PDB file of C-alpha atoms in Angstrom:
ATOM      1  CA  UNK A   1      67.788 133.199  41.139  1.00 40.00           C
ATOM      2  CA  UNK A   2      68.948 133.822  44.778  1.00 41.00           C
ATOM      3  CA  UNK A   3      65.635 131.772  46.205  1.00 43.00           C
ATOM      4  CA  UNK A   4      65.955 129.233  43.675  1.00 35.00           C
ATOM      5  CA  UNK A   5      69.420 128.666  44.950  1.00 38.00           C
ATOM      6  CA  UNK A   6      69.013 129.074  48.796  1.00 40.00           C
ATOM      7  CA  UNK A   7      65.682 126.287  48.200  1.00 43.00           C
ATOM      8  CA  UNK A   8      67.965 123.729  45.791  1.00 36.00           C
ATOM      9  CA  UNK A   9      70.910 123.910  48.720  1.00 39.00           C
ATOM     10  CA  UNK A  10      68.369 123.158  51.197  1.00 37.00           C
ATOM     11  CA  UNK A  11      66.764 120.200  49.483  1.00 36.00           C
ATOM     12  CA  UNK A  12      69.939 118.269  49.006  1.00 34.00           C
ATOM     13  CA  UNK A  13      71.477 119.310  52.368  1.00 35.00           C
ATOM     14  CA  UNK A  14      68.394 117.940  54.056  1.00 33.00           C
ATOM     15  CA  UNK A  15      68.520 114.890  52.850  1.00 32.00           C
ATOM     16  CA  UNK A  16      71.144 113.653  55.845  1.00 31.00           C
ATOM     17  CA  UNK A  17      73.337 115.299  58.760  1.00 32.00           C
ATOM     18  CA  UNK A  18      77.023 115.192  57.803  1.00 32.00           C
ATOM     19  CA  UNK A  19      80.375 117.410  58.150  1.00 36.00           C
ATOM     20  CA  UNK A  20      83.073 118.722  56.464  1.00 48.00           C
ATOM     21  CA  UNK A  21      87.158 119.873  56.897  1.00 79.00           C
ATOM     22  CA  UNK A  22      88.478 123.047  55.678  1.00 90.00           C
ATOM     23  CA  UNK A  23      91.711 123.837  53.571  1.00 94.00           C
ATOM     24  CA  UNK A  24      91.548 126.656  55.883  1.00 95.00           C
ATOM     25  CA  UNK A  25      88.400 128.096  56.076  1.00 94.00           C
ATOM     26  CA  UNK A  26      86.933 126.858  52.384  1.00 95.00           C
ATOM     27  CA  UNK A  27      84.911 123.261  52.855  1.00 92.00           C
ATOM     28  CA  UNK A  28      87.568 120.542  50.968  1.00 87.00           C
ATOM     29  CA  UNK A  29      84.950 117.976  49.824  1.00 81.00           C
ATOM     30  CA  UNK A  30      87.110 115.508  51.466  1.00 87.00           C
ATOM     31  CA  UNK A  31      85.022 112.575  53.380  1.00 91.00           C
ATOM     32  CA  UNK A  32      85.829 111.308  56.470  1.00 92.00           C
ATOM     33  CA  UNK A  33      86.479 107.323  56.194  1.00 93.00           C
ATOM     34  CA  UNK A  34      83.897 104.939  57.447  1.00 94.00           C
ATOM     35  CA  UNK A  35      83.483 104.434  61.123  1.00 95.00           C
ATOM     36  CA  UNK A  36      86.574 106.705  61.640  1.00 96.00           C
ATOM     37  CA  UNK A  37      86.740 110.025  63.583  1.00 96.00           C
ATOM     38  CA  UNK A  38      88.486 113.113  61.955  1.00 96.00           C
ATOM     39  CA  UNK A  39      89.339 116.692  64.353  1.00 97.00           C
ATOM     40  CA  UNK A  40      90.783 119.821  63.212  1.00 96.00           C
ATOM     41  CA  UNK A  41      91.493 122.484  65.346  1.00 97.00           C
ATOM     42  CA  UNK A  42      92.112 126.105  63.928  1.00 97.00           C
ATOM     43  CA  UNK A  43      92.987 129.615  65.703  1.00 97.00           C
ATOM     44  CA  UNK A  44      93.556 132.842  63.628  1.00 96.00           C
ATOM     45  CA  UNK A  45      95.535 135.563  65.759  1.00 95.00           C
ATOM     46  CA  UNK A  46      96.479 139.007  65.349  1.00 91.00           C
ATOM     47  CA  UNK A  47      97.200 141.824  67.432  1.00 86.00           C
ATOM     48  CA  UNK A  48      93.685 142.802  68.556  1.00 87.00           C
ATOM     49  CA  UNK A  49      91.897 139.099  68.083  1.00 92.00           C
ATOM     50  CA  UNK A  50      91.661 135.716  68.948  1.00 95.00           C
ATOM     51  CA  UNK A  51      89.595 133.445  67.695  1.00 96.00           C
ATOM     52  CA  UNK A  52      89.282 129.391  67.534  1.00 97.00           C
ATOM     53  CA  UNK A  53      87.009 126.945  65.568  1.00 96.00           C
ATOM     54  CA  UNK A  54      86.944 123.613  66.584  1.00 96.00           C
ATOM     55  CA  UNK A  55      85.397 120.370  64.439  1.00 96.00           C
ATOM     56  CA  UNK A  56      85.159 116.182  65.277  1.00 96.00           C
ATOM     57  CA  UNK A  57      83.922 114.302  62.385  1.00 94.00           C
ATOM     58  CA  UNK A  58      82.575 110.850  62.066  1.00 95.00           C
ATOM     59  CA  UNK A  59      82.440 109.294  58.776  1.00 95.00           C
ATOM     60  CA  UNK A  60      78.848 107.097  57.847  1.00 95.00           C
ATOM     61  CA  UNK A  61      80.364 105.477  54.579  1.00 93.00           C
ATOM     62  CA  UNK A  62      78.412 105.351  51.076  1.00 93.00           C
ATOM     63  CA  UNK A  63      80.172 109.145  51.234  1.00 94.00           C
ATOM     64  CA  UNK A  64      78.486 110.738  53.791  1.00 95.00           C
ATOM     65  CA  UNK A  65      80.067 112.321  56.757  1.00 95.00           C
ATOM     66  CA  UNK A  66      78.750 113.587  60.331  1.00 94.00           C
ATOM     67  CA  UNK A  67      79.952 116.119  62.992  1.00 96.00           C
ATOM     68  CA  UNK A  68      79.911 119.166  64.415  1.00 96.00           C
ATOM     69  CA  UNK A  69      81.545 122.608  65.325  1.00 96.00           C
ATOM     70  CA  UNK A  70      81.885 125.253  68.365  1.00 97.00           C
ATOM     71  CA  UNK A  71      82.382 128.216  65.554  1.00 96.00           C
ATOM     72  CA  UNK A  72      83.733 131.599  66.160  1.00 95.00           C
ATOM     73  CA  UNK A  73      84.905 131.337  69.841  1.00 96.00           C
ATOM     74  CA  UNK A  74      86.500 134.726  70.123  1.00 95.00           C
ATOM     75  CA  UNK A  75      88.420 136.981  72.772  1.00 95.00           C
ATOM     76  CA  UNK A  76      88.941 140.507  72.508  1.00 92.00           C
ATOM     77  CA  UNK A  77      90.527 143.360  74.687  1.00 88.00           C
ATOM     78  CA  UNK A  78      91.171 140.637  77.411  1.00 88.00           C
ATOM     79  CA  UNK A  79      87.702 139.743  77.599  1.00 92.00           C
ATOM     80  CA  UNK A  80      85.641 136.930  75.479  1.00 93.00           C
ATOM     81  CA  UNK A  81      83.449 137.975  72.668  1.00 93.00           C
ATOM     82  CA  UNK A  82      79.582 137.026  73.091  1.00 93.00           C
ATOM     83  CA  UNK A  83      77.200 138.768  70.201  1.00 94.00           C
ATOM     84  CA  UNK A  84      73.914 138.326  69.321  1.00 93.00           C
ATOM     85  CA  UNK A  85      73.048 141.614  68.405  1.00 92.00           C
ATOM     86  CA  UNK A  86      75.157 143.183  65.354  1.00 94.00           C
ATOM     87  CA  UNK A  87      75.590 141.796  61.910  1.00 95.00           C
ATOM     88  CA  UNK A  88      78.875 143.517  61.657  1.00 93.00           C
ATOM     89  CA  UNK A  89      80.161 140.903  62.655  1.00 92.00           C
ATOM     90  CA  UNK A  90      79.306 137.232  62.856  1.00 95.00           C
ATOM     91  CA  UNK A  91      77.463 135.748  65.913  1.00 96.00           C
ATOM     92  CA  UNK A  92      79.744 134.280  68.322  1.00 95.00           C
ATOM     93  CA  UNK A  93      80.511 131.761  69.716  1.00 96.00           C
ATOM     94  CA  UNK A  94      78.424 129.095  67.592  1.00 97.00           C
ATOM     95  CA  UNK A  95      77.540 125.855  68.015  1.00 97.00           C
ATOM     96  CA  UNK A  96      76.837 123.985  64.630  1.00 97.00           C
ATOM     97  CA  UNK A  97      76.274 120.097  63.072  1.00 97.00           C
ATOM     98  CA  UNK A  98      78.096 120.243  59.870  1.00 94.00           C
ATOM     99  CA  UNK A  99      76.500 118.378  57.050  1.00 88.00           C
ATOM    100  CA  UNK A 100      78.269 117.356  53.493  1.00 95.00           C
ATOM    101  CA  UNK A 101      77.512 114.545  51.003  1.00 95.00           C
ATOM    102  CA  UNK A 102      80.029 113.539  47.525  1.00 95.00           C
ATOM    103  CA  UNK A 103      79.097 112.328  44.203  1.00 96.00           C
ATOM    104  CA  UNK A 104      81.813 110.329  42.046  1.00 95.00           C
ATOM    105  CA  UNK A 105      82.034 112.145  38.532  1.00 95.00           C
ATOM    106  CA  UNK A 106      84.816 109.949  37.228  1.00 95.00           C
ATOM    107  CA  UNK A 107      88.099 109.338  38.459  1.00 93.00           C
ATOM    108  CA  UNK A 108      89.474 112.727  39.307  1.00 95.00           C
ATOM    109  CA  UNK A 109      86.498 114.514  39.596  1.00 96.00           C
ATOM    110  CA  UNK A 110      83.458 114.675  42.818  1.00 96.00           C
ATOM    111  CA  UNK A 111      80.961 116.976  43.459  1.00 96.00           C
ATOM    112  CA  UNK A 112      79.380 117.475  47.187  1.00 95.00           C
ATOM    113  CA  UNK A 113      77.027 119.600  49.068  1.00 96.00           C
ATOM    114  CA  UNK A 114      77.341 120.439  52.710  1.00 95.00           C
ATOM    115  CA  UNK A 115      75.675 122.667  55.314  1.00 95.00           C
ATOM    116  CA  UNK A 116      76.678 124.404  58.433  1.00 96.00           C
ATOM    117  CA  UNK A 117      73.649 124.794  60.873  1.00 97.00           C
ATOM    118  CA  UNK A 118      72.972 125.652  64.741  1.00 97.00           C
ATOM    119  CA  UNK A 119      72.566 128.672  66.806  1.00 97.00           C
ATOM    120  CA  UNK A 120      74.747 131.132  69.260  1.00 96.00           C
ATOM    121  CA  UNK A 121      75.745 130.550  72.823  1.00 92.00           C
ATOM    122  CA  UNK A 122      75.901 132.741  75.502  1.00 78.00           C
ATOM    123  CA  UNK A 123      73.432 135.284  74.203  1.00 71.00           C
ATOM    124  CA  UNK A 124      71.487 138.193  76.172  1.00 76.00           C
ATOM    125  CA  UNK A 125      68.347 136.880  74.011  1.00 83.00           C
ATOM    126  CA  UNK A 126      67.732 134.123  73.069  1.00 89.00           C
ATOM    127  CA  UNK A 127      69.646 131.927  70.707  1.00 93.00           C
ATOM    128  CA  UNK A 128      69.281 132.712  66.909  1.00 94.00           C
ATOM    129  CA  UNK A 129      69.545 130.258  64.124  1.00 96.00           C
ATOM    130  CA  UNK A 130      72.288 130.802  61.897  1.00 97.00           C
ATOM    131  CA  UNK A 131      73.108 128.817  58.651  1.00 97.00           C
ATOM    132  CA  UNK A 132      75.729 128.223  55.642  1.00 97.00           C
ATOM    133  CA  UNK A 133      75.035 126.146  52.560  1.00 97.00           C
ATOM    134  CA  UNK A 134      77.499 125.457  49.851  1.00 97.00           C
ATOM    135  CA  UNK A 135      77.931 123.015  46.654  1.00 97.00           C
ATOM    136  CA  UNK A 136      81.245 122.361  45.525  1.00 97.00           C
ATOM    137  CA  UNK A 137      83.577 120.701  42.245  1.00 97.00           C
ATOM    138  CA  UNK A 138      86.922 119.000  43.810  1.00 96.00           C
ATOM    139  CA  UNK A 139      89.851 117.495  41.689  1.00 96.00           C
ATOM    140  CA  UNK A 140      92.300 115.201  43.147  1.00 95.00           C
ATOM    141  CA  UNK A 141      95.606 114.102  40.712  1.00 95.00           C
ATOM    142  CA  UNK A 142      98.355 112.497  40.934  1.00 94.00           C
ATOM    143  CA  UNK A 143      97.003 109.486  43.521  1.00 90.00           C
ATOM    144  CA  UNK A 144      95.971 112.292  45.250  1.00 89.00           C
ATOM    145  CA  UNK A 145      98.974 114.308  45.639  1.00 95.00           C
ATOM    146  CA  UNK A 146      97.156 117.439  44.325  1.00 97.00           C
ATOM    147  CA  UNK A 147      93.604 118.748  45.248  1.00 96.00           C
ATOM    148  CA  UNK A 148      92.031 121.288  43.671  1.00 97.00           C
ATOM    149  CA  UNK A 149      88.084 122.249  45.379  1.00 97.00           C
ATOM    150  CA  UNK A 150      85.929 125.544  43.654  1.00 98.00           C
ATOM    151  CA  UNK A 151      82.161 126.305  44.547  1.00 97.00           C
ATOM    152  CA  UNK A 152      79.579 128.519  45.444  1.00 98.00           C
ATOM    153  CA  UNK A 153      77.596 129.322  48.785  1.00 98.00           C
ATOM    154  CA  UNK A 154      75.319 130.804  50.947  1.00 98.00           C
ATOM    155  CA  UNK A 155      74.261 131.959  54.519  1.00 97.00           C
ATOM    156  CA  UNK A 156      72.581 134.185  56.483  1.00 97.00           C
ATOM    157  CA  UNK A 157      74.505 137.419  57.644  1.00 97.00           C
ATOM    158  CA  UNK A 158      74.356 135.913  61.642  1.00 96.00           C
ATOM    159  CA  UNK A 159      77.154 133.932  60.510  1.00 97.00           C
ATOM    160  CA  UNK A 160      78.840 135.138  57.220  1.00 97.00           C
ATOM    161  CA  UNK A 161      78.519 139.167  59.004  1.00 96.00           C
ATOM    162  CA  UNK A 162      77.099 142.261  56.989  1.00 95.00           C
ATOM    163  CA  UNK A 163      77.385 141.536  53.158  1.00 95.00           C
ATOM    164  CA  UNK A 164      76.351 139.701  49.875  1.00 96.00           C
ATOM    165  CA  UNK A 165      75.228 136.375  50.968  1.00 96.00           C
ATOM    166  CA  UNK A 166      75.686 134.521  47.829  1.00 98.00           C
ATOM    167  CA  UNK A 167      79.141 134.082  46.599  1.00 98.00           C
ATOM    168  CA  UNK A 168      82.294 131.772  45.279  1.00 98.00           C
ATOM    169  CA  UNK A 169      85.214 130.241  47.001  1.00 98.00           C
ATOM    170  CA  UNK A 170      88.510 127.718  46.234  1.00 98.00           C
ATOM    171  CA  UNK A 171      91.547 126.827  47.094  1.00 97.00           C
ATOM    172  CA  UNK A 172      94.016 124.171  46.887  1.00 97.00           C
ATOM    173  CA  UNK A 173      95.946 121.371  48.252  1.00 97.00           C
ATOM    174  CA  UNK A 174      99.472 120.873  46.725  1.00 97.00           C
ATOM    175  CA  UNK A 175     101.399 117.661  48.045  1.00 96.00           C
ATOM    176  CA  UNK A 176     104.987 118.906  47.426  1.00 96.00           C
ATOM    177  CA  UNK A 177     106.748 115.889  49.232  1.00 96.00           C
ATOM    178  CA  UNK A 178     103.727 113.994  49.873  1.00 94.00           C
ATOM    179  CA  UNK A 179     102.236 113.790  53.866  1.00 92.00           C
ATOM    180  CA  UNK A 180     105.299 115.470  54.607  1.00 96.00           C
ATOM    181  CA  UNK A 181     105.194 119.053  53.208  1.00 98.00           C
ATOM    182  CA  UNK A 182     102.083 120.741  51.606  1.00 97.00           C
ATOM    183  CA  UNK A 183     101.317 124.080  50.252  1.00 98.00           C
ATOM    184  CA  UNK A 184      97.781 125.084  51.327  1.00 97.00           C
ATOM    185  CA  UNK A 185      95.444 127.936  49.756  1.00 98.00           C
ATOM    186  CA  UNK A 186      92.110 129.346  49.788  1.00 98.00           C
ATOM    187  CA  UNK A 187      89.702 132.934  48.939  1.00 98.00           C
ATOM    188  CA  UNK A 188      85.852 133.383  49.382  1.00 98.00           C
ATOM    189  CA  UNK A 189      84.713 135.778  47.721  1.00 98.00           C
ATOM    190  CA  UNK A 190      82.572 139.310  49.246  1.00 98.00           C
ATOM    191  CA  UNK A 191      83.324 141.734  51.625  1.00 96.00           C
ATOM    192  CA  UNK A 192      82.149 140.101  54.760  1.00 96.00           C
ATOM    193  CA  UNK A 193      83.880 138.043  57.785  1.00 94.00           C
ATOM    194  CA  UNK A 194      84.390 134.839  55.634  1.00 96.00           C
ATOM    195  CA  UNK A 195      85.280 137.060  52.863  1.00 97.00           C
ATOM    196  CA  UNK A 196      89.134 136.127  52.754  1.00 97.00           C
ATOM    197  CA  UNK A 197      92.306 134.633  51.205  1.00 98.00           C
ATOM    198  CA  UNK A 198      94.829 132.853  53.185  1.00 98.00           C
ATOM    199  CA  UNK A 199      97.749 131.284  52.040  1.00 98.00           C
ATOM    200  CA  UNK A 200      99.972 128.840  53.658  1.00 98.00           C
ATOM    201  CA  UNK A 201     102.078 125.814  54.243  1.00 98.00           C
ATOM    202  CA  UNK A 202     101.202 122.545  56.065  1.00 98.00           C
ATOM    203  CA  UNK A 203     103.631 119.886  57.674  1.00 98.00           C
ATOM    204  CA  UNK A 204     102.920 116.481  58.766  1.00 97.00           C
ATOM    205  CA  UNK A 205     104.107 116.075  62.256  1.00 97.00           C
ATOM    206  CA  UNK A 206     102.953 112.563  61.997  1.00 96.00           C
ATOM    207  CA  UNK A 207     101.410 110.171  59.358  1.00 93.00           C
ATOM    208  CA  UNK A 208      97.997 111.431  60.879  1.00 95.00           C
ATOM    209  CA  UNK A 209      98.715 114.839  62.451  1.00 97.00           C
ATOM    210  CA  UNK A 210      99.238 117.604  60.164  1.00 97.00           C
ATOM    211  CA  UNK A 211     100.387 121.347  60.983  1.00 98.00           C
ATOM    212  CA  UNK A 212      99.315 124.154  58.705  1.00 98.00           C
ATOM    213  CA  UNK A 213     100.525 127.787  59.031  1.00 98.00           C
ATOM    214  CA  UNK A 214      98.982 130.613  56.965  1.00 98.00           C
ATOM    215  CA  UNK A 215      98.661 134.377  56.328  1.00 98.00           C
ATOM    216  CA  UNK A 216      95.332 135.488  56.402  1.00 97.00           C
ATOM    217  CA  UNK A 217      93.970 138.985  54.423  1.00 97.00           C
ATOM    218  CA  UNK A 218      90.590 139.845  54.946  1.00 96.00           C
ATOM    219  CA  UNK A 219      88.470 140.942  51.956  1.00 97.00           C
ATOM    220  CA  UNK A 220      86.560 143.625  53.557  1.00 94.00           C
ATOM    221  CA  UNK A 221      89.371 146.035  55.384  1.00 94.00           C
ATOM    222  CA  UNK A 222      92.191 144.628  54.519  1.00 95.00           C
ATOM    223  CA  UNK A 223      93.496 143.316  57.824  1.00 94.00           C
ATOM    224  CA  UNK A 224      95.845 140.702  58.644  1.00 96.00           C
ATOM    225  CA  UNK A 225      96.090 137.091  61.155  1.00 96.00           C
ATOM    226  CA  UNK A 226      98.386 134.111  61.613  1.00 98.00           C
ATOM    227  CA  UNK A 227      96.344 131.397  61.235  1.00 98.00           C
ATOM    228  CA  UNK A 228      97.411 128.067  62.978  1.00 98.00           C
ATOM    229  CA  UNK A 229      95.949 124.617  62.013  1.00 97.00           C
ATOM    230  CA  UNK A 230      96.254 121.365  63.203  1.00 97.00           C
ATOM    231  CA  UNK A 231      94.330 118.313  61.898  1.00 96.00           C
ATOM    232  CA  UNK A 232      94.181 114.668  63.173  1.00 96.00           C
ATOM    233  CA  UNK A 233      93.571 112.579  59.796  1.00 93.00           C
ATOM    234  CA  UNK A 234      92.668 109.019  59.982  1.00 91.00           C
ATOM    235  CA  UNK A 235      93.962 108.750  56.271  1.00 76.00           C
TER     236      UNK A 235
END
């Protein structure tokens, strides 16, 4: 069952190259308008860790999306983080082309595949492919006040670290006061690094620049971050 759904999330994520925003680290199935450039910016701190994960994407129309992201850029102990050699812990830093196409159900509902694919810099060996596949459901109501994204994926343990590779993950977008003040969540499931719920707020420091703040809990250990977003939105 695994194969069969590692080989059907390759077939439809090769079809094109294409990219995808987060909620905060869950894929939203939102598409980047036509011609227009979209950039989110994320760091997750805590006492012991920082790390950032950048993405630019550029949206093709006909619902496809392109981009890419420098994943997993990470500093430690006064020093920044460069492995290519232990699963217990993702790869780092990355540098990936992000990949997602949506299908219309109906009028609330859109289903969309996407792909995160590239390979480590900075290594002692050489670079090492690493990969993450999804396929998600997304509901938007209310003209889009309220979002609503649940799925499954996959990846290799270079970039999910040690752990089940196949698993589910949601979350949600409520528009409280509309592009002014948001309440943001999202959990993957397994006990690995993208194994995690976070829970937060988002405020829109402009029309087009959003702020999110969240509480991150990791499923694995337990352990805690502030995690700081900030999105330019050409919506």
């Amino acid at each position: 069952m695994k194969k069969l759904f590692i080989g059907l999330m390759l077939t439809l994520s090769s079809m094109s190259l294409h990219a995808q925003q987060t909620i905060f680290n869950v894929p939203s199935s939102d598409i980047t308008p036509q011609h227009k450039i979209l950039a989110q910016q994320q760091v997750d701190l805590n006492r012991e860790q920082f790390r950032s994960m950048t993405t630019v994407n550029y949206g093709l129309g006909k619902h496809w999306e392109v981009g890419f992201n420098l994943y997993n850029v990470m500093r430690q102990d006064h020093h920044w983080i460069r492995n290519d050699t232990t699963t217990q812990i993702p790869y780092a830093p990355l540098l990936l082309v992000n990949a997602q196409k949506i299908v219309e159900i109906n009028e609330h509902w859109q289903a969309g595949v996407g792909l995160q694919t590239g390979a480590n810099l900075n290594g002692t060996r050489p670079a090492s492919w690493v990969g993450f596949f999804y396929a998600n459901v997304e509901g938007h109501f209310h003209e889009d006040h309220y979002q609503v994204v649940a799925g499954t994926y996959t990846g290799n343990a270079r970039f999910l670290g040690e752990g089940p590779n196949v698993g589910f993950h949601a979350g949600f977008d409520a528009g409280i006061f509309y592009q002014k003040f948001h309440l943001l969540g999202d959990w993957a499931s397994n006990a690995h690094d993208y194994g995690q719920l976070v829970l937060g707020a988002e405020v829109y420091l402009t029309q087009h620049l959003p702020l999110a703040v969240g509480w991150r809990r990791s499923n694995k250990d337990g352990s805690q971050a502030l995690v700081v977003q900030l999105t330019y939105t050409p919506k």
